[in-house]
Coordinates of C-alpha atoms in Angstrom, one line a residue:
M1 CA 30.6 -30.9 -39.7
D2 CA 30.4 -27.2 -38.9
V3 CA 33.1 -25.7 -36.5
E4 CA 32.2 -23.2 -33.8
A5 CA 32.0 -19.5 -34.5
C6 CA 35.4 -18.2 -35.6
G7 CA 36.2 -14.6 -35.3
V8 CA 37.1 -12.6 -38.4
L9 CA 38.5 -9.7 -36.4
D10 CA 41.2 -9.4 -33.8
R11 CA 39.4 -8.4 -30.6
K12 CA 40.1 -9.7 -27.1
S13 CA 36.6 -10.9 -26.3
P14 CA 34.7 -13.2 -26.7
H15 CA 36.8 -16.3 -26.3
L16 CA 36.5 -17.9 -29.8
L17 CA 38.6 -19.5 -32.4
R18 CA 40.2 -16.8 -34.7
I19 CA 40.9 -16.7 -38.4
C20 CA 41.7 -13.0 -38.6
D21 CA 45.4 -13.6 -39.5
D22 CA 47.4 -16.0 -41.7
K23 CA 49.1 -17.2 -38.5
F24 CA 46.0 -19.2 -37.6
I25 CA 46.0 -21.2 -40.9
P26 CA 48.5 -23.9 -39.9
G27 CA 46.6 -24.8 -36.7
L28 CA 43.3 -24.9 -38.5
K29 CA 44.8 -27.0 -41.2
E30 CA 45.8 -29.6 -38.7
M31 CA 42.1 -29.8 -37.7
T32 CA 40.7 -30.1 -41.2
D33 CA 43.3 -32.8 -42.1
A34 CA 42.3 -34.9 -39.1
V35 CA 38.6 -34.6 -40.0
H36 CA 39.1 -35.3 -43.6
A37 CA 41.1 -38.4 -42.7
E38 CA 37.8 -39.8 -41.3
G39 CA 36.0 -39.0 -44.5
C40 CA 34.0 -36.1 -43.2
K41 CA 33.5 -32.6 -44.8
M42 CA 34.1 -29.6 -42.7
T43 CA 32.8 -26.0 -42.8
L44 CA 33.8 -23.0 -40.7
Q45 CA 31.3 -20.5 -39.2
L46 CA 32.6 -16.9 -39.6
I47 CA 31.5 -14.3 -37.1
H48 CA 31.9 -10.6 -36.5
Y49 CA 30.8 -8.8 -33.3
V50 CA 30.7 -5.1 -32.4
K51 CA 32.2 -3.7 -29.3
Q52 CA 30.2 -4.5 -26.1
S53 CA 30.6 -4.7 -22.4
V54 CA 29.3 -7.7 -20.5
R55 CA 29.7 -5.8 -17.2
T56 CA 27.6 -2.8 -18.1
G57 CA 25.5 -4.2 -21.0
W58 CA 26.6 -1.4 -23.3
K59 CA 26.8 -2.4 -27.0
Q60 CA 28.0 -0.5 -30.0
A61 CA 25.1 0.4 -32.3
I62 CA 25.4 -0.5 -35.9
E63 CA 23.8 2.9 -36.7
D64 CA 27.1 4.4 -35.5
L65 CA 29.3 2.5 -37.9
S66 CA 30.9 4.6 -40.7
Y67 CA 31.2 3.5 -44.3
E68 CA 34.9 2.9 -43.7
E69 CA 34.1 0.6 -40.8
I70 CA 31.5 -1.3 -42.9
D71 CA 34.1 -1.7 -45.7
E72 CA 36.5 -3.1 -43.2
I73 CA 33.9 -5.6 -41.9
K74 CA 33.3 -6.8 -45.4
K75 CA 37.0 -7.2 -46.1
Q76 CA 37.4 -9.2 -42.9
F77 CA 34.8 -11.7 -44.0
V78 CA 36.3 -12.0 -47.5
D79 CA 39.9 -12.4 -46.2
S80 CA 38.7 -15.0 -43.6
T81 CA 37.0 -17.0 -46.4
I82 CA 40.2 -17.1 -48.4
R83 CA 42.1 -18.2 -45.3
A84 CA 39.4 -20.9 -44.6
R85 CA 39.9 -22.4 -48.0
K86 CA 43.7 -22.3 -47.6
A87 CA 43.2 -24.1 -44.2
G88 CA 41.3 -26.9 -46.0
F89 CA 37.7 -26.1 -45.0
D90 CA 35.2 -27.3 -47.5
G91 CA 33.1 -24.2 -47.1
V92 CA 32.2 -21.4 -44.7
E93 CA 29.0 -20.3 -43.0
L94 CA 28.4 -16.5 -42.5
H95 CA 27.0 -15.9 -39.1
V96 CA 24.0 -13.7 -39.8
A97 CA 22.0 -14.8 -36.7
H98 CA 21.4 -14.0 -33.1
G99 CA 22.9 -10.7 -31.7
Y100 CA 26.0 -10.3 -33.8
T101 CA 27.0 -7.7 -36.4
L102 CA 25.5 -9.0 -39.6
S103 CA 22.3 -10.0 -37.8
S104 CA 21.9 -6.5 -36.4
F105 CA 22.1 -5.1 -40.0
I106 CA 19.3 -7.4 -41.4
S107 CA 17.0 -6.9 -38.4
L108 CA 14.0 -4.5 -38.3
L109 CA 15.8 -3.1 -35.3
N110 CA 18.3 -1.6 -37.7
K111 CA 17.3 2.1 -37.8
R112 CA 19.9 3.3 -40.3
T113 CA 18.5 5.7 -42.9
D114 CA 21.2 5.2 -45.5
K115 CA 21.8 2.5 -48.1
Y116 CA 22.4 0.0 -45.3
G117 CA 18.9 0.5 -43.8
R118 CA 15.5 1.8 -44.7
N119 CA 14.1 -1.4 -46.2
T120 CA 14.7 -5.2 -46.4
E121 CA 17.0 -4.8 -49.4
G122 CA 19.0 -2.1 -47.7
R123 CA 19.3 -4.0 -44.4
C124 CA 20.6 -7.0 -46.3
R125 CA 23.0 -5.0 -48.4
I126 CA 26.1 -5.6 -46.3
V127 CA 25.6 -9.4 -46.6
T128 CA 24.9 -9.3 -50.4
E129 CA 28.0 -7.1 -50.9
I130 CA 30.1 -9.5 -48.8
M131 CA 28.8 -12.4 -51.0
D132 CA 29.7 -10.4 -54.2
D133 CA 33.2 -9.9 -53.0
I134 CA 33.6 -13.5 -51.8
R135 CA 32.6 -14.9 -55.2
K136 CA 35.1 -12.6 -56.9
E137 CA 37.8 -14.2 -54.8
V138 CA 36.9 -17.9 -54.5
G139 CA 34.4 -18.3 -57.4
Y140 CA 31.1 -20.2 -57.3
D141 CA 32.4 -23.7 -56.8
Y142 CA 33.3 -23.0 -53.1
C143 CA 30.5 -23.6 -50.6
V144 CA 29.4 -20.4 -48.9
G145 CA 26.1 -20.3 -46.8
C146 CA 24.7 -18.4 -43.9
R147 CA 22.9 -18.8 -40.6
I148 CA 19.9 -16.6 -39.8
S149 CA 17.4 -16.3 -37.0
G150 CA 14.0 -17.3 -38.4
E151 CA 12.4 -15.2 -35.7
E152 CA 14.3 -12.8 -33.3
F153 CA 11.7 -13.0 -30.5
V154 CA 12.2 -9.4 -29.3
M155 CA 9.8 -6.5 -29.7
G156 CA 10.2 -4.9 -33.0
G157 CA 12.5 -7.6 -34.4
N158 CA 12.3 -9.8 -37.4
T159 CA 9.5 -12.4 -37.6
L160 CA 9.0 -15.0 -40.3
K161 CA 7.3 -12.3 -42.4
Q162 CA 10.7 -10.6 -42.8
T163 CA 13.0 -13.6 -42.8
T164 CA 11.2 -15.3 -45.7
E165 CA 12.0 -12.2 -47.8
I166 CA 15.6 -12.1 -46.5
A167 CA 16.0 -15.8 -47.4
K168 CA 14.9 -15.0 -51.0
I169 CA 17.5 -12.2 -51.2
F170 CA 20.3 -14.4 -49.9
A171 CA 19.4 -17.2 -52.3
Q172 CA 19.6 -14.8 -55.2
A173 CA 22.9 -13.5 -53.8
S174 CA 24.5 -17.0 -54.5
M175 CA 24.2 -18.5 -51.0
D176 CA 24.7 -22.3 -51.2
F177 CA 22.6 -23.0 -48.1
I178 CA 20.6 -21.3 -45.3
S179 CA 20.8 -22.6 -41.7
V180 CA 17.8 -21.6 -39.6
S181 CA 18.2 -20.7 -35.9
A182 CA 16.2 -18.3 -33.8
G183 CA 16.4 -15.6 -31.1
G184 CA 19.7 -14.9 -29.5
K185 CA 19.2 -11.1 -29.4
T186 CA 20.8 -9.1 -26.6
E187 CA 18.0 -6.5 -26.5
D188 CA 16.2 -8.5 -23.9
G189 CA 19.2 -9.6 -21.9
P190 CA 22.9 -10.2 -22.5
W191 CA 24.5 -13.6 -23.0
Y192 CA 21.3 -15.5 -23.8
T193 CA 19.7 -14.5 -20.5
G194 CA 16.3 -13.3 -21.9
Y195 CA 13.5 -15.0 -23.7
S196 CA 15.1 -14.5 -27.0
G197 CA 18.2 -16.3 -25.7
S198 CA 16.1 -19.2 -24.4
R199 CA 14.7 -19.6 -28.0
C200 CA 18.2 -19.7 -29.4
M201 CA 19.4 -22.3 -26.9
A202 CA 16.0 -24.0 -26.8
T203 CA 15.3 -24.9 -23.2
A204 CA 13.7 -28.0 -21.6
N205 CA 10.2 -26.4 -21.5
L206 CA 10.1 -26.0 -25.3
P207 CA 8.8 -28.8 -27.5
Y208 CA 10.9 -30.9 -29.7
G209 CA 11.2 -29.4 -33.2
C210 CA 10.3 -25.9 -31.9
H211 CA 12.0 -24.2 -34.9
V212 CA 10.7 -26.5 -37.7
Y213 CA 7.9 -24.1 -38.5
L214 CA 10.6 -21.5 -39.3
S215 CA 12.5 -23.8 -41.7
R216 CA 9.2 -24.8 -43.3
G217 CA 8.3 -21.1 -43.9
I218 CA 11.6 -20.3 -45.4
K219 CA 11.7 -23.5 -47.5
N220 CA 8.3 -22.6 -48.9
A221 CA 9.4 -19.1 -49.6
L222 CA 12.4 -20.4 -51.6
R223 CA 10.2 -22.6 -53.6
E224 CA 8.3 -19.5 -54.7
I225 CA 11.4 -18.3 -56.5
N226 CA 12.3 -21.8 -57.7
S227 CA 15.3 -22.0 -55.4
D228 CA 16.4 -25.5 -54.3
I229 CA 19.3 -24.5 -52.0
P230 CA 19.3 -26.6 -48.9
V231 CA 17.7 -25.3 -45.7
I232 CA 19.1 -26.5 -42.4
V233 CA 17.0 -26.6 -39.2
S234 CA 18.2 -26.8 -35.6
G235 CA 16.7 -26.6 -32.2
K236 CA 15.7 -29.7 -30.2
V237 CA 15.7 -32.2 -33.1
K238 CA 15.0 -35.3 -31.0
D239 CA 16.7 -38.0 -32.9
L240 CA 17.5 -39.3 -36.4
Q241 CA 13.9 -40.6 -36.8
H242 CA 12.6 -37.1 -36.0
G243 CA 15.0 -35.7 -38.6
E244 CA 13.8 -38.1 -41.2
E245 CA 10.2 -37.0 -40.5
I246 CA 11.2 -33.4 -41.1
F247 CA 12.8 -34.4 -44.4
Q248 CA 9.8 -36.4 -45.5
A249 CA 7.5 -33.5 -44.8
G250 CA 9.6 -31.2 -46.9
D251 CA 10.3 -28.8 -44.0
A252 CA 14.1 -28.9 -44.3
D253 CA 16.9 -30.6 -46.1
L254 CA 19.4 -31.1 -43.2
I255 CA 19.3 -31.0 -39.4
G256 CA 21.7 -29.2 -37.2
V257 CA 22.7 -30.8 -33.9
C258 CA 25.0 -29.4 -31.2
R259 CA 24.1 -30.0 -27.6
P260 CA 23.0 -33.6 -28.1
A261 CA 26.4 -34.3 -29.7
L262 CA 28.1 -32.6 -26.8
A263 CA 26.3 -34.9 -24.4
D264 CA 27.2 -37.9 -26.5
P265 CA 29.8 -37.6 -29.3
D266 CA 28.5 -40.9 -30.7
W267 CA 24.9 -39.6 -30.9
I268 CA 24.7 -40.5 -34.6
K269 CA 26.7 -43.7 -34.5
K270 CA 24.8 -45.3 -31.7
Q271 CA 21.5 -44.6 -33.5
V272 CA 22.7 -46.0 -36.8
E273 CA 23.9 -49.1 -35.0
G274 CA 20.7 -49.5 -33.0
R275 CA 22.3 -48.7 -29.6
E276 CA 19.9 -46.0 -28.6
K277 CA 19.7 -47.3 -25.0
E278 CA 23.4 -46.6 -24.6
M279 CA 23.0 -42.9 -25.6
I280 CA 23.6 -40.1 -23.1
K281 CA 20.7 -37.9 -23.9
C282 CA 20.7 -34.1 -23.7
V283 CA 18.1 -32.8 -21.2
Y284 CA 18.5 -29.2 -22.5
C285 CA 19.5 -27.9 -19.0
N286 CA 22.0 -25.5 -20.7
G287 CA 24.7 -26.3 -18.1
C288 CA 27.0 -26.2 -21.1
L289 CA 25.9 -22.6 -21.8
E290 CA 26.6 -21.6 -18.2
R291 CA 30.1 -23.0 -18.4
D292 CA 30.7 -21.1 -21.6
Q293 CA 29.4 -17.9 -19.9
R294 CA 32.0 -18.5 -17.2
H295 CA 34.7 -19.0 -19.8
E296 CA 35.2 -22.6 -18.6
K297 CA 35.8 -25.7 -20.7
V298 CA 32.5 -26.5 -22.3
N299 CA 31.5 -30.1 -21.6
C300 CA 28.1 -31.6 -20.9
V301 CA 27.4 -31.6 -17.1
I302 CA 25.3 -34.8 -17.4
A303 CA 28.0 -36.7 -19.3
D304 CA 30.6 -35.5 -16.8
K305 CA 28.5 -36.8 -13.9
I306 CA 28.0 -40.2 -15.6
A307 CA 31.7 -40.4 -16.2
E308 CA 32.5 -39.6 -12.6
R309 CA 30.0 -42.2 -11.4
K310 CA 31.5 -44.9 -13.6
A311 CA 35.0 -44.0 -12.5
A312 CA 34.0 -44.2 -8.9
Q313 CA 32.3 -47.6 -9.5
Q314 CA 35.4 -48.9 -11.2
A315 CA 37.7 -47.7 -8.4
Q316 CA 35.5 -49.6 -5.9
Q317 CA 35.7 -52.8 -8.0
N318 CA 39.5 -52.5 -8.1

């Protein structure tokens, strides 16, 4: 189980969990204790974001970050990893996908001309340095992986040609897994409003398994360097049977599911028990995303309507 993006820095927006201070450890520990009591492992996704304005669309450029600011970013990830372990998380996932800080560094859109730019190795340097510092603090027996965008789906951005090489670099930098997402860049529209955003939060018009070709490409690239670290794929995985087909084809080792589990928290259990007909199925309308963008409680709009209908029927019966 992977928890939502959790901020490694103290900044007012966006509205996320925080792990930028020791004061957050007790609350997070309550959560991990509850999950562990059910026999489940739990990782925490760590995220850093540059300054940006939703109102005007302005976003701080990573080209403007000084070495001192970059060092602070690296320290924030390391300190947050230490806190995550103290809070009982079984591992962490570095968010190196979509439109956030680390993703902006590894993208071809990064135009820095110093050691944090110029070529693939330079663009990946901030992440590999973070991994070096994390391993010095927590060792190699603590699970640390990352999430990347297999393709960015913006002009001039990363495609599978670049991300296969990035995956090799990350595997050699002691990543324990690579989770493959896509898109999510703000260059074509803020807050997942452009095409890149629609590929990140795969919409109803896209086919099931629309990102499997990305995990397949990355998996094959890792085989070239004899790396067997797990690759996770997400993006409209239809059901457990679909996931099994992906595994059997050798295209990924794990599947990532979010919106279907939001629509029905028993998404896995009902399939294991043969109760598929009882499932509330995600229709990929992204009503949950719209609620998130309005800073509202993020529930599935379909599940809410079904619950309201059942409550009304029960009230009539009574």
